[in-house]
Coordinates of C-alpha atoms and ligand atoms in Angstrom, one line a residue:
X1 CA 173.3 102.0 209.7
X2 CA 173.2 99.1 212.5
X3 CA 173.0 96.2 211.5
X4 CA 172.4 92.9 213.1
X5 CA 173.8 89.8 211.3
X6 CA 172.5 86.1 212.3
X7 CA 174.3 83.1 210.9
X8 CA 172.8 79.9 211.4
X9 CA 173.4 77.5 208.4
X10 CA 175.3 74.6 210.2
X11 CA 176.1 73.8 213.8
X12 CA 177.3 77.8 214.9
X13 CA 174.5 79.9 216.1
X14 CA 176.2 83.7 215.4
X15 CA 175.9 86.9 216.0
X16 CA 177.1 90.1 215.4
X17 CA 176.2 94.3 215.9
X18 CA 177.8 96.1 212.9
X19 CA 178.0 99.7 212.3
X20 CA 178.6 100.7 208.9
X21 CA 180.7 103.7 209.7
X22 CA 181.9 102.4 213.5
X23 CA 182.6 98.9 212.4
X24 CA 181.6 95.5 214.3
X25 CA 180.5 96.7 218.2
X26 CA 179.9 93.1 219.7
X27 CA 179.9 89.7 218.7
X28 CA 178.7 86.1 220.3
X29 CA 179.1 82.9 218.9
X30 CA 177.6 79.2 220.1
X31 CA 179.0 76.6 218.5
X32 CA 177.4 73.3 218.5
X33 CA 180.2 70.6 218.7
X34 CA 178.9 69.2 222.2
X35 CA 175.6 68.7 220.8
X36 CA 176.9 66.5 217.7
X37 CA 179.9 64.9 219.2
X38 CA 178.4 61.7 219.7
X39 CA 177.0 61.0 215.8
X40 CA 180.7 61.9 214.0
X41 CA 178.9 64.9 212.3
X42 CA 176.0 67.4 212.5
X43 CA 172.6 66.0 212.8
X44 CA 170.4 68.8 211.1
X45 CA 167.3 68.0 213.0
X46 CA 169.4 69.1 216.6
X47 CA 171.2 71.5 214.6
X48 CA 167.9 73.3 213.9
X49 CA 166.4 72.6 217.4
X50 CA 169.6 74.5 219.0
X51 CA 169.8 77.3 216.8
X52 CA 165.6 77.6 217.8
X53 CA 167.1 77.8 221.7
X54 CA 170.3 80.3 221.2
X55 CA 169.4 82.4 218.6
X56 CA 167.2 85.5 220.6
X57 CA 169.5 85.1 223.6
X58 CA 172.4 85.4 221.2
X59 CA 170.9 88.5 220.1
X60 CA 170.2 90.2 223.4
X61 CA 173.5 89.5 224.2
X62 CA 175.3 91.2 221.6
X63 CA 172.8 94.1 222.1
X64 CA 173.4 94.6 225.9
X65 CA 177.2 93.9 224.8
X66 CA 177.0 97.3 222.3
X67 CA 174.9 99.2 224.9
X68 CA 172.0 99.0 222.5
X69 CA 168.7 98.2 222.5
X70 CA 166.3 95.6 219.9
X71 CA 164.9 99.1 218.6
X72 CA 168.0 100.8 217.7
X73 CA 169.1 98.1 214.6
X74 CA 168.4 99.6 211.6
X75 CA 168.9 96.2 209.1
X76 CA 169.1 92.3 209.3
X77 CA 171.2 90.2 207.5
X78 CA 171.1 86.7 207.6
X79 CA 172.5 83.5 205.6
X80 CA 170.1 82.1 203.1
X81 CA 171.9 79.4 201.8
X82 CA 174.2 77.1 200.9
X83 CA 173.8 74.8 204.0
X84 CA 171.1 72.9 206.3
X85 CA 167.8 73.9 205.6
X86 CA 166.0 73.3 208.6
X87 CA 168.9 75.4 210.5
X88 CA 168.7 77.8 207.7
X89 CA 165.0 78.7 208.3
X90 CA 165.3 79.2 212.1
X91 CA 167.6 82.3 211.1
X92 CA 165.5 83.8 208.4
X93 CA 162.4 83.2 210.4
X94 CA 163.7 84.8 213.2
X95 CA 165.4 88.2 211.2
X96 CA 161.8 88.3 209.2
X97 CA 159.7 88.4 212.4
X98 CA 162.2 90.8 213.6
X99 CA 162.4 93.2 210.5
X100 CA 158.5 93.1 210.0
X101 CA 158.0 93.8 213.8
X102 CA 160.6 96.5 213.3
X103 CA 159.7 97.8 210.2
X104 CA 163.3 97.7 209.1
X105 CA 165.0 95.7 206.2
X106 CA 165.8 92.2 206.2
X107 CA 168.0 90.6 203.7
X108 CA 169.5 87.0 203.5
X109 CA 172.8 86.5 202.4
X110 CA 175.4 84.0 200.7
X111 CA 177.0 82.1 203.0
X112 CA 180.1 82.0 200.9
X113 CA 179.7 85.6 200.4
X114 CA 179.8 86.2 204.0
X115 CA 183.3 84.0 204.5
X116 CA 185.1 85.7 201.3
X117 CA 184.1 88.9 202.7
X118 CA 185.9 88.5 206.3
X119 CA 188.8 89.8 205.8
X120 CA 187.3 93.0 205.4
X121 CA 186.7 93.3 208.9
X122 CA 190.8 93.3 209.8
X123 CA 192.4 96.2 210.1
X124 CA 194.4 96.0 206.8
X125 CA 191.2 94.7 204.7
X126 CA 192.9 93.8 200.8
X127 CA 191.5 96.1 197.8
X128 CA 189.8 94.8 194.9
X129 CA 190.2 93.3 192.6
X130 CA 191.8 90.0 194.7
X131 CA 191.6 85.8 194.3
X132 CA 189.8 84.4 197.1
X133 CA 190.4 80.8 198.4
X134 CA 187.3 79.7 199.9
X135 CA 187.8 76.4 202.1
X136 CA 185.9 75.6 204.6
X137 CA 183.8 72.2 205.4
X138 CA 181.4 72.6 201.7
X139 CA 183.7 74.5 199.6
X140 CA 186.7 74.3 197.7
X141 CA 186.8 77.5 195.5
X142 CA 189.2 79.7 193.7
X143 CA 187.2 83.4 193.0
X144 CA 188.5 86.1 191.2
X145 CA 186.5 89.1 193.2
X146 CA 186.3 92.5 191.4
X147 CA 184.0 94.5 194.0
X148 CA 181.1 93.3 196.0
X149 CA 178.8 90.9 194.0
X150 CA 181.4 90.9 191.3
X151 CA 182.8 87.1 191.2
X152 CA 184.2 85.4 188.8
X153 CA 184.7 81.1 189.4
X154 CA 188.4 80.4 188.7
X155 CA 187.7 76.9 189.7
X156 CA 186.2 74.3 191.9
X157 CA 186.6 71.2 193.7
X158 CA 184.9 68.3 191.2
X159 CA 184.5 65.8 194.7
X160 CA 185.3 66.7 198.3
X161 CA 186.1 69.8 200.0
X162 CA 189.4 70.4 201.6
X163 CA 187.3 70.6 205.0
X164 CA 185.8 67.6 204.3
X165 CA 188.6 65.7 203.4
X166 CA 190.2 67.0 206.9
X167 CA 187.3 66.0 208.5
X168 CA 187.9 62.3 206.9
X169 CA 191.1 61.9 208.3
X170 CA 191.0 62.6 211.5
X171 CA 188.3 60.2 211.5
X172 CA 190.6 58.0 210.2
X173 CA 192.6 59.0 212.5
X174 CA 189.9 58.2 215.4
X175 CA 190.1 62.2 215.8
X176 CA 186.6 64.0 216.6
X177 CA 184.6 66.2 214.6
X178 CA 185.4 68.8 213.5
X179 CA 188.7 67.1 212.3
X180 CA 190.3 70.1 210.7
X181 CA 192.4 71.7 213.7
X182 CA 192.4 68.4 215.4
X183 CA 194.4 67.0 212.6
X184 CA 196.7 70.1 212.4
X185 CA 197.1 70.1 216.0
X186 CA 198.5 66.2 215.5
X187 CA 200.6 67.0 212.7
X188 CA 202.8 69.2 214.7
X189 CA 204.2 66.0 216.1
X190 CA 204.3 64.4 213.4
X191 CA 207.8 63.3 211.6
X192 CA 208.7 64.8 207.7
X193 CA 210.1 62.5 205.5
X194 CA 207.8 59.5 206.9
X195 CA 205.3 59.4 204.3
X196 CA 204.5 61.0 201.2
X197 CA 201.1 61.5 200.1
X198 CA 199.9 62.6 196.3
X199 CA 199.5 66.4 195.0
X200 CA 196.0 65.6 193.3
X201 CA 195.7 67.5 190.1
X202 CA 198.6 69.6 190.5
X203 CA 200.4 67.9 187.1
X204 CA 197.8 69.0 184.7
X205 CA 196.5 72.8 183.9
X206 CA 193.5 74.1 185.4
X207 CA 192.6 75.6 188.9
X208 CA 189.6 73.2 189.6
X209 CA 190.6 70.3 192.8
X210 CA 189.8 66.9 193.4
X211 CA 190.9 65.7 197.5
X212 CA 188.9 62.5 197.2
X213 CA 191.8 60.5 196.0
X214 CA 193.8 62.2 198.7
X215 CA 191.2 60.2 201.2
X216 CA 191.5 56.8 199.4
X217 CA 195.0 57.2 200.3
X218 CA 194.8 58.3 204.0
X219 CA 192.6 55.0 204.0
X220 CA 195.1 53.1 202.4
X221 CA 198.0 54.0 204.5
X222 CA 196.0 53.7 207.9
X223 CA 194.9 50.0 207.3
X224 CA 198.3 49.4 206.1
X225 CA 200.5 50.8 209.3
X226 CA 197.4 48.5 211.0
X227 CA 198.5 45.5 209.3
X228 CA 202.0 46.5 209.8
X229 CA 201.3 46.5 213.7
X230 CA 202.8 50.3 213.5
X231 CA 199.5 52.0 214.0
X232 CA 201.0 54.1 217.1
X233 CA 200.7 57.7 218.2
X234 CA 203.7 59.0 216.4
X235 CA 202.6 57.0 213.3
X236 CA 199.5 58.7 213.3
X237 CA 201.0 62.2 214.0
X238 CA 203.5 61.1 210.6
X239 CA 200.1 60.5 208.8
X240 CA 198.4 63.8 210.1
X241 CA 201.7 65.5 208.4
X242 CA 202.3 64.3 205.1
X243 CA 198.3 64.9 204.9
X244 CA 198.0 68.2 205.8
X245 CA 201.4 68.9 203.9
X246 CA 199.6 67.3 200.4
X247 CA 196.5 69.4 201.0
X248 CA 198.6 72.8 202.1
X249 CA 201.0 72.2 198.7
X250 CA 198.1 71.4 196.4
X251 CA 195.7 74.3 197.4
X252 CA 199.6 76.6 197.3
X253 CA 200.5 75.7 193.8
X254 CA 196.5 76.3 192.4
X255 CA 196.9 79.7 194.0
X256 CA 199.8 80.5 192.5
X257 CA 198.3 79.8 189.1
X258 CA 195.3 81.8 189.8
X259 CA 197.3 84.8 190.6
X260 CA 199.5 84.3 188.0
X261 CA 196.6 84.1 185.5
X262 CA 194.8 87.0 186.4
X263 CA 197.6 89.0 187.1
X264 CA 196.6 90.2 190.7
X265 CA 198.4 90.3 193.4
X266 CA 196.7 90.0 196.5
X267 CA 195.1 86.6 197.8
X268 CA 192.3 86.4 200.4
X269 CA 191.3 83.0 201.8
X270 CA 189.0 82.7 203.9
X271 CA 186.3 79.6 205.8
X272 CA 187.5 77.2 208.2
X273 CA 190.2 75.8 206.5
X274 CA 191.9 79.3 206.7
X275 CA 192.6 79.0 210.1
X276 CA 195.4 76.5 209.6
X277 CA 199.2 77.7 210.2
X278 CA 200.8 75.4 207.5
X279 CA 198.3 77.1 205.1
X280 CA 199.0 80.5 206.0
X281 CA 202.3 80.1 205.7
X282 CA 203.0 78.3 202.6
X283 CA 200.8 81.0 201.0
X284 CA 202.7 83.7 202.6
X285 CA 205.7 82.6 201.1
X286 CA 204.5 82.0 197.6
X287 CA 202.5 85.2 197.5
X288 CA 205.8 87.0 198.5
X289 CA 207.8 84.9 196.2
X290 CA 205.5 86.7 193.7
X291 CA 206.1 90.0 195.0
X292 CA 202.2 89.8 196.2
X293 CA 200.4 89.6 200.1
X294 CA 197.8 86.9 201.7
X295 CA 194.9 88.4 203.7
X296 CA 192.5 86.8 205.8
X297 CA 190.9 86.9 208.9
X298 CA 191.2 86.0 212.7
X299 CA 191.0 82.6 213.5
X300 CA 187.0 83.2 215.1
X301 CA 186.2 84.4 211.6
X302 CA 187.9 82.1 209.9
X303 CA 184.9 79.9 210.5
X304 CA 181.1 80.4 210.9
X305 CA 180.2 83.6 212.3
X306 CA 177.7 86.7 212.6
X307 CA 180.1 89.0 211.5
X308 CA 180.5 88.2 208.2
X309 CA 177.1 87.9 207.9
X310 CA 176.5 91.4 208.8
X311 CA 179.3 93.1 206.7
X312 CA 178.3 91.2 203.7
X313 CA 174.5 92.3 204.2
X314 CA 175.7 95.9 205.1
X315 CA 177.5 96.3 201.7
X316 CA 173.6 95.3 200.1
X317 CA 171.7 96.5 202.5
X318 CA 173.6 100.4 202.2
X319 CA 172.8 100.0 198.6
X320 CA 169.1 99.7 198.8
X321 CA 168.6 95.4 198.7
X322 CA 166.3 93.9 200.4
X323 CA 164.2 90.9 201.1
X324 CA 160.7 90.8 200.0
X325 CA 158.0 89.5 202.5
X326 CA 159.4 85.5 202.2
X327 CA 161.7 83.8 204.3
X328 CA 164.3 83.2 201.7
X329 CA 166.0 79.5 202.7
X330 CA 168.6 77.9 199.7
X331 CA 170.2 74.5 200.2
X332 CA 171.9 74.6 197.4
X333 CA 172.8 78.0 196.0
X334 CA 176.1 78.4 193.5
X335 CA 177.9 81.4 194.9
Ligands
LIG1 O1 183.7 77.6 207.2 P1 183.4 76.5 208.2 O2 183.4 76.9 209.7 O3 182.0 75.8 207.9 C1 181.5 75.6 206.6 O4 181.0 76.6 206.0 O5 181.8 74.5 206.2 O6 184.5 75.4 207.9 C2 184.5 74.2 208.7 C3 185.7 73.3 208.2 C4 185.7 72.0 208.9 O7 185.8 71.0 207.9 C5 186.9 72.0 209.7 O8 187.5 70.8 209.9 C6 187.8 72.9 209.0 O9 186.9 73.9 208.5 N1 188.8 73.6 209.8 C7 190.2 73.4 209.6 C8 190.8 74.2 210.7 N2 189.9 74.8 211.4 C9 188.7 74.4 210.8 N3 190.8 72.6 208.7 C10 192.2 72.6 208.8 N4 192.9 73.3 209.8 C11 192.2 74.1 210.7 N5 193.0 74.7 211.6
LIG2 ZN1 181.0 78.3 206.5

Protein backbone atom coordinates (compact mmCIF):
# COMPACT_ATOMS: atom_id res chain seq x y z
CA UNK A 1 0.00 0.00 0.00
CA UNK A 2 1.45 3.72 -0.79
CA UNK A 3 0.89 5.95 1.25
CA UNK A 4 1.33 9.60 1.30
CA UNK A 5 1.76 11.23 4.79
CA UNK A 6 1.38 15.20 5.29
CA UNK A 7 2.39 16.86 8.54
CA UNK A 8 1.47 20.25 9.09
CA UNK A 9 0.61 20.99 12.68
CA UNK A 10 3.34 23.76 13.54
CA UNK A 11 5.86 25.61 11.45
CA UNK A 12 7.23 22.18 9.28
CA UNK A 13 5.31 21.54 6.14
CA UNK A 14 6.22 17.52 5.57
CA UNK A 15 6.08 15.08 3.46
CA UNK A 16 6.69 11.68 2.85
CA UNK A 17 5.92 8.39 0.12
CA UNK A 18 5.70 5.25 2.28
CA UNK A 19 5.46 1.85 1.04
CA UNK A 20 4.25 -0.61 3.47
CA UNK A 21 6.30 -3.54 2.27
CA UNK A 22 9.29 -1.22 0.45
CA UNK A 23 9.49 1.25 3.27
CA UNK A 24 9.79 5.23 3.02
CA UNK A 25 10.69 6.03 -1.03
CA UNK A 26 11.12 9.97 -0.68
CA UNK A 27 10.82 12.55 1.72
CA UNK A 28 10.74 16.65 1.67
CA UNK A 29 10.51 18.82 4.49
CA UNK A 30 10.00 22.99 4.65
CA UNK A 31 10.56 24.21 7.75
CA UNK A 32 9.31 27.53 8.61
CA UNK A 33 11.96 29.23 10.99
CA UNK A 34 12.70 32.20 8.36
CA UNK A 35 9.21 32.97 8.30
CA UNK A 36 8.88 33.33 12.33
CA UNK A 37 12.33 34.52 13.18
CA UNK A 38 11.42 37.91 13.66
CA UNK A 39 8.25 37.35 16.40
CA UNK A 40 10.51 34.88 18.98
CA UNK A 41 7.92 32.09 18.09
CA UNK A 42 5.47 30.76 15.48
CA UNK A 43 2.71 33.05 14.49
CA UNK A 44 -0.16 30.51 13.54
CA UNK A 45 -1.85 32.85 11.24
CA UNK A 46 1.73 32.69 8.75
CA UNK A 47 2.11 29.33 9.93
CA UNK A 48 -1.21 28.42 8.20
CA UNK A 49 -0.64 30.73 5.21
CA UNK A 50 2.77 28.85 4.42
CA UNK A 51 1.73 25.45 4.89
CA UNK A 52 -1.43 26.74 2.14
CA UNK A 53 1.83 27.70 -0.36
CA UNK A 54 4.19 24.45 0.22
CA UNK A 55 2.02 21.86 0.86
CA UNK A 56 1.05 20.53 -3.09
CA UNK A 57 4.45 21.40 -4.20
CA UNK A 58 5.78 19.38 -1.36
CA UNK A 59 3.73 16.67 -2.56
CA UNK A 60 4.78 16.64 -6.21
CA UNK A 61 8.02 16.63 -5.18
CA UNK A 62 8.15 13.64 -3.17
CA UNK A 63 6.14 12.00 -6.06
CA UNK A 64 8.53 12.85 -8.97
CA UNK A 65 11.30 12.02 -6.16
CA UNK A 66 9.70 8.04 -5.90
CA UNK A 67 9.13 8.07 -9.74
CA UNK A 68 5.41 8.08 -8.97
CA UNK A 69 2.63 9.70 -9.95
CA UNK A 70 -0.65 11.57 -7.72
CA UNK A 71 -2.72 8.40 -9.00
CA UNK A 72 -0.57 5.69 -7.81
CA UNK A 73 -1.01 6.55 -3.63
CA UNK A 74 -3.21 4.29 -2.44
CA UNK A 75 -3.80 6.13 1.35
CA UNK A 76 -3.37 9.50 3.21
CA UNK A 77 -2.36 10.06 6.46
CA UNK A 78 -2.22 13.26 8.02
CA UNK A 79 -1.85 14.89 11.60
CA UNK A 80 -5.13 15.85 13.21
CA UNK A 81 -4.09 17.17 16.33
CA UNK A 82 -2.46 18.14 19.07
CA UNK A 83 -1.06 21.51 17.55
CA UNK A 84 -2.21 24.88 15.63
CA UNK A 85 -5.45 24.65 14.23
CA UNK A 86 -5.46 26.78 11.50
CA UNK A 87 -2.12 24.87 10.26
CA UNK A 88 -3.84 21.73 11.18
CA UNK A 89 -6.73 22.26 8.77
CA UNK A 90 -4.63 23.22 5.64
CA UNK A 91 -3.29 19.49 5.93
CA UNK A 92 -6.51 17.62 6.45
CA UNK A 93 -8.21 19.81 3.83
CA UNK A 94 -5.70 19.11 1.52
CA UNK A 95 -5.45 14.98 2.13
CA UNK A 96 -9.55 15.07 2.03
CA UNK A 97 -9.77 16.87 -1.35
CA UNK A 98 -7.15 14.46 -2.38
CA UNK A 99 -8.59 11.13 -0.98
CA UNK A 100 -12.25 12.09 -2.25
CA UNK A 101 -10.79 13.11 -5.65
CA UNK A 102 -8.95 9.81 -5.55
CA UNK A 103 -11.34 7.71 -4.09
CA UNK A 104 -8.78 6.33 -1.68
CA UNK A 105 -8.62 6.50 2.25
CA UNK A 106 -7.77 9.42 4.22
CA UNK A 107 -7.03 9.19 7.82
CA UNK A 108 -5.67 11.82 10.32
CA UNK A 109 -3.36 10.92 12.82
CA UNK A 110 -1.87 11.72 16.37
CA UNK A 111 0.82 13.85 16.22
CA UNK A 112 2.42 12.24 19.14
CA UNK A 113 1.64 9.08 17.67
CA UNK A 114 3.53 9.86 14.74
CA UNK A 115 6.89 11.04 16.87
CA UNK A 116 6.72 7.81 19.24
CA UNK A 117 6.44 5.78 16.16
CA UNK A 118 9.77 7.07 14.35
CA UNK A 119 12.00 4.94 15.39
CA UNK A 120 10.36 2.36 13.53
CA UNK A 121 11.55 3.62 10.36
CA UNK A 122 15.59 2.84 11.42
CA UNK A 123 16.96 -0.01 10.55
CA UNK A 124 17.02 -1.70 13.94
CA UNK A 125 13.27 -0.49 14.87
CA UNK A 126 12.83 -1.71 19.05
CA UNK A 127 10.01 -4.48 19.60
CA UNK A 128 7.16 -4.05 21.79
CA UNK A 129 6.42 -3.76 24.42
CA UNK A 130 9.00 -0.48 25.05
CA UNK A 131 8.87 3.15 27.30
CA UNK A 132 8.76 5.99 25.04
CA UNK A 133 10.06 9.43 26.03
CA UNK A 134 8.27 11.87 24.08
CA UNK A 135 9.99 15.52 24.16
CA UNK A 136 9.61 17.71 21.86
CA UNK A 137 8.34 21.54 21.98
CA UNK A 138 4.46 20.46 23.62
CA UNK A 139 5.23 17.31 25.22
CA UNK A 140 6.90 15.92 28.18
CA UNK A 141 5.71 12.24 28.34
CA UNK A 142 6.74 8.94 29.68
CA UNK A 143 4.51 6.02 27.59
CA UNK A 144 4.64 2.54 28.23
CA UNK A 145 3.72 1.28 24.42
CA UNK A 146 2.47 -2.43 24.07
CA UNK A 147 1.74 -2.49 20.18
CA UNK A 148 0.23 0.15 18.02
CA UNK A 149 -2.63 2.12 19.70
CA UNK A 150 -1.73 0.33 22.89
CA UNK A 151 -0.32 3.21 25.34
CA UNK A 152 -0.22 3.38 28.64
CA UNK A 153 0.68 7.21 30.44
CA UNK A 154 3.58 6.56 32.89
CA UNK A 155 3.61 10.26 33.52
CA UNK A 156 3.60 13.81 32.41
CA UNK A 157 4.94 17.14 32.67
CA UNK A 158 2.39 19.13 35.27
CA UNK A 159 3.88 22.79 33.55
CA UNK A 160 6.36 23.24 30.73
CA UNK A 161 7.80 20.95 28.23
CA UNK A 162 11.41 20.09 28.11
CA UNK A 163 11.26 21.83 24.49
CA UNK A 164 9.76 24.65 25.84
CA UNK A 165 11.88 25.14 28.59
CA UNK A 166 14.91 24.92 26.01
CA UNK A 167 13.23 27.25 23.98
CA UNK A 168 13.17 29.72 27.31
CA UNK A 169 16.60 29.69 27.71
CA UNK A 170 18.10 30.37 24.90
CA UNK A 171 15.93 33.29 24.90
CA UNK A 172 17.35 34.01 27.90
CA UNK A 173 20.17 33.56 26.48
CA UNK A 174 19.34 36.05 23.50
CA UNK A 175 19.52 32.67 21.38
CA UNK A 176 16.82 32.34 18.41
CA UNK A 177 13.95 30.20 18.08
CA UNK A 178 13.96 27.30 18.00
CA UNK A 179 16.35 27.36 21.11
CA UNK A 180 16.75 23.75 21.60
CA UNK A 181 19.97 22.87 19.41
CA UNK A 182 20.94 26.46 19.68
CA UNK A 183 21.40 26.06 23.37
CA UNK A 184 23.06 22.60 23.00
CA UNK A 185 25.31 23.88 20.40
CA UNK A 186 26.44 26.76 23.21
CA UNK A 187 26.77 24.31 25.83
CA UNK A 188 29.62 22.61 24.20
CA UNK A 189 31.67 25.56 25.21
CA UNK A 190 30.46 25.88 28.18
CA UNK A 191 32.63 25.12 31.52
CA UNK A 192 31.41 22.05 34.19
CA UNK A 193 31.59 22.87 37.59
CA UNK A 194 30.48 26.59 36.98
CA UNK A 195 27.00 26.43 37.95
CA UNK A 196 24.66 23.98 39.26
CA UNK A 197 21.16 24.07 38.38
CA UNK A 198 18.16 21.96 40.37
CA UNK A 199 17.03 18.21 39.32
CA UNK A 200 13.17 19.24 39.56
CA UNK A 201 11.23 16.38 41.05
CA UNK A 202 13.80 13.94 40.96
CA UNK A 203 13.78 13.55 45.09
CA UNK A 204 10.22 12.40 45.33
CA UNK A 205 8.52 9.11 43.59
CA UNK A 206 6.64 9.38 40.53
CA UNK A 207 7.48 9.68 36.76
CA UNK A 208 5.44 12.93 36.15
CA UNK A 209 7.98 16.43 35.42
CA UNK A 210 7.80 19.81 36.32
CA UNK A 211 10.86 22.16 34.17
CA UNK A 212 9.07 25.44 35.07
CA UNK A 213 11.09 25.92 38.15
CA UNK A 214 14.18 24.97 36.10
CA UNK A 215 13.30 28.45 34.07
CA UNK A 216 12.78 30.54 37.20
CA UNK A 217 16.25 29.65 37.75
CA UNK A 218 17.87 30.18 34.37
CA UNK A 219 16.13 33.66 34.94
CA UNK A 220 17.60 34.01 38.11
CA UNK A 221 21.06 33.27 37.32
CA UNK A 222 21.12 35.43 34.04
CA UNK A 223 20.02 38.72 35.80
CA UNK A 224 22.38 37.85 38.36
CA UNK A 225 25.79 37.24 36.18
CA UNK A 226 24.15 40.78 34.67
CA UNK A 227 24.31 42.41 37.87
CA UNK A 228 27.60 40.84 38.48
CA UNK A 229 28.91 42.49 35.19
CA UNK A 230 29.90 38.74 34.16
CA UNK A 231 27.22 38.29 31.61
CA UNK A 232 30.02 37.29 28.84
CA UNK A 233 30.07 34.61 26.08
CA UNK A 234 31.77 31.96 28.12
CA UNK A 235 29.32 32.74 31.01
CA UNK A 236 26.59 32.12 28.93
CA UNK A 237 28.02 29.00 27.32
CA UNK A 238 28.53 27.87 31.50
CA UNK A 239 24.77 28.67 31.79
CA UNK A 240 23.76 26.72 28.52
CA UNK A 241 25.61 23.67 30.38
CA UNK A 242 24.59 23.22 33.74
CA UNK A 243 21.00 23.76 31.98
CA UNK A 244 21.03 21.32 29.48
CA UNK A 245 23.01 18.99 32.06
CA UNK A 246 19.72 19.53 34.81
CA UNK A 247 17.26 18.77 32.01
CA UNK A 248 19.45 15.66 30.44
CA UNK A 249 19.86 14.21 34.38
CA UNK A 250 16.23 14.77 35.24
CA UNK A 251 14.57 13.30 32.14
CA UNK A 252 17.73 10.18 32.82
CA UNK A 253 16.82 9.31 36.26
CA UNK A 254 12.63 9.40 35.37
CA UNK A 255 13.56 6.92 32.72
CA UNK A 256 15.31 4.81 34.71
CA UNK A 257 12.32 4.52 37.01
CA UNK A 258 10.02 3.80 34.28
CA UNK A 259 11.94 0.95 33.05
CA UNK A 260 12.60 -0.19 36.17
CA UNK A 261 8.86 -0.17 37.04
CA UNK A 262 7.61 -1.86 34.14
CA UNK A 263 10.24 -4.13 33.86
CA UNK A 264 11.16 -3.52 30.15
CA UNK A 265 14.10 -3.05 28.73
CA UNK A 266 14.11 -1.14 25.73
CA UNK A 267 13.64 2.85 25.70
CA UNK A 268 12.52 4.83 22.63
CA UNK A 269 12.52 8.62 22.71
CA UNK A 270 11.59 10.39 20.31
CA UNK A 271 10.40 14.53 19.15
CA UNK A 272 12.70 17.28 18.99
CA UNK A 273 14.27 17.07 22.05
CA UNK A 274 15.64 13.66 20.96
CA UNK A 275 17.95 15.03 18.74
CA UNK A 276 20.25 16.26 21.53
CA UNK A 277 23.80 14.37 22.08
CA UNK A 278 23.91 14.92 25.93
CA UNK A 279 20.49 13.10 25.99
CA UNK A 280 21.39 10.28 23.91
CA UNK A 281 24.15 9.64 25.75
CA UNK A 282 23.22 9.82 29.26
CA UNK A 283 20.40 7.40 28.24
CA UNK A 284 22.66 5.12 26.56
CA UNK A 285 24.59 4.72 29.51
CA UNK A 286 21.79 4.21 32.01
CA UNK A 287 19.86 1.85 29.69
CA UNK A 288 23.14 -0.21 29.45
CA UNK A 289 23.89 0.12 33.07
CA UNK A 290 20.57 -1.78 33.14
CA UNK A 291 21.55 -4.29 30.90
CA UNK A 292 18.78 -2.58 28.35
CA UNK A 293 19.21 -0.37 24.68
CA UNK A 294 17.84 3.33 23.64
CA UNK A 295 16.34 3.66 20.21
CA UNK A 296 15.37 6.54 18.36
CA UNK A 297 15.48 8.14 15.22
CA UNK A 298 17.74 10.32 12.85
CA UNK A 299 18.09 13.64 13.73
CA UNK A 300 15.47 14.82 10.56
CA UNK A 301 12.91 12.64 12.38
CA UNK A 302 13.62 13.50 15.48
CA UNK A 303 11.51 16.56 14.84
CA UNK A 304 8.38 17.31 12.66
CA UNK A 305 8.14 15.32 9.64
CA UNK A 306 5.99 13.35 6.90
CA UNK A 307 7.36 10.27 7.68
CA UNK A 308 6.09 9.62 10.77
CA UNK A 309 3.07 10.67 9.71
CA UNK A 310 2.78 8.10 7.06
CA UNK A 311 4.13 5.03 9.11
CA UNK A 312 1.80 5.79 11.83
CA UNK A 313 -1.27 6.08 9.39
CA UNK A 314 0.07 2.93 7.51
CA UNK A 315 -0.17 0.75 10.66
CA UNK A 316 -4.25 2.09 10.78
CA UNK A 317 -4.70 2.49 7.50
CA UNK A 318 -3.49 -1.55 6.72
CA UNK A 319 -5.90 -2.43 9.32
CA UNK A 320 -9.03 -0.98 7.71
CA UNK A 321 -9.32 2.88 9.66
CA UNK A 322 -10.34 5.50 8.07
CA UNK A 323 -11.65 8.98 8.15
CA UNK A 324 -15.24 9.61 7.51
CA UNK A 325 -16.23 12.47 5.11
CA UNK A 326 -14.97 15.42 7.84
CA UNK A 327 -11.87 17.16 7.99
CA UNK A 328 -10.91 15.86 11.36
CA UNK A 329 -8.73 19.03 13.12
CA UNK A 330 -7.97 18.54 17.26
CA UNK A 331 -6.09 21.33 19.12
CA UNK A 332 -6.10 19.63 21.99
CA UNK A 333 -6.16 15.91 21.81
CA UNK A 334 -4.53 13.58 24.95
CA UNK A 335 -2.48 11.01 23.16
O1 LIG B 1 8.93 17.61 17.96
P1 LIG B 1 9.19 19.01 17.58
O2 LIG B 1 9.89 19.28 16.27
O3 LIG B 1 7.91 19.86 17.54
C1 LIG B 1 6.85 19.69 18.45
O4 LIG B 1 6.02 18.78 18.21
O5 LIG B 1 6.88 20.43 19.45
O6 LIG B 1 10.07 19.61 18.78
C2 LIG B 1 10.55 20.91 18.74
C3 LIG B 1 11.31 21.16 20.02
C4 LIG B 1 11.73 22.63 20.19
O7 LIG B 1 11.38 23.05 21.49
C5 LIG B 1 13.24 22.58 20.00
O8 LIG B 1 13.91 23.60 20.71
C6 LIG B 1 13.58 21.21 20.55
O9 LIG B 1 12.51 20.38 20.08
N1 LIG B 1 14.85 20.68 20.03
C7 LIG B 1 15.93 20.43 20.81
C8 LIG B 1 16.96 19.98 19.93
N2 LIG B 1 16.46 19.97 18.66
C9 LIG B 1 15.16 20.39 18.75
N3 LIG B 1 16.10 20.55 22.13
C10 LIG B 1 17.31 20.21 22.62
N4 LIG B 1 18.35 19.81 21.86
C11 LIG B 1 18.22 19.67 20.52
N5 LIG B 1 19.26 19.24 19.79
ZN1 LIG C 1 6.24 17.43 17.01
Amino acid sequence: MLILGIETSCDETGVALLDDEQGLLAHALFSQVEVHADYGGVVPELASRDHVRKLLPLCDQVLADAGKARTDIEGIAYTAGPGLVGALMVGGSVAHALGYALDIPVLGVHHMEGHLLAPMLEDNPPAFPFVALLVSGGHTQLVRVDGIGEYEMLGESVDDAAGEAFDKAAKMLGLDYPGGPRVAALAEKGREGRYRFPRPMTDRPGLDFSFSGLKTFTLNTVNAAKDAGEFDEQVKADIALAFEAAVVDTLTIKCRRALEQTGCKRLVIAGGVSANKRLRAGLEKMTAKLGGSVFYARPEFCTDNGAMIAYAGAQRLRKGQKDGERIVSVPRWPM
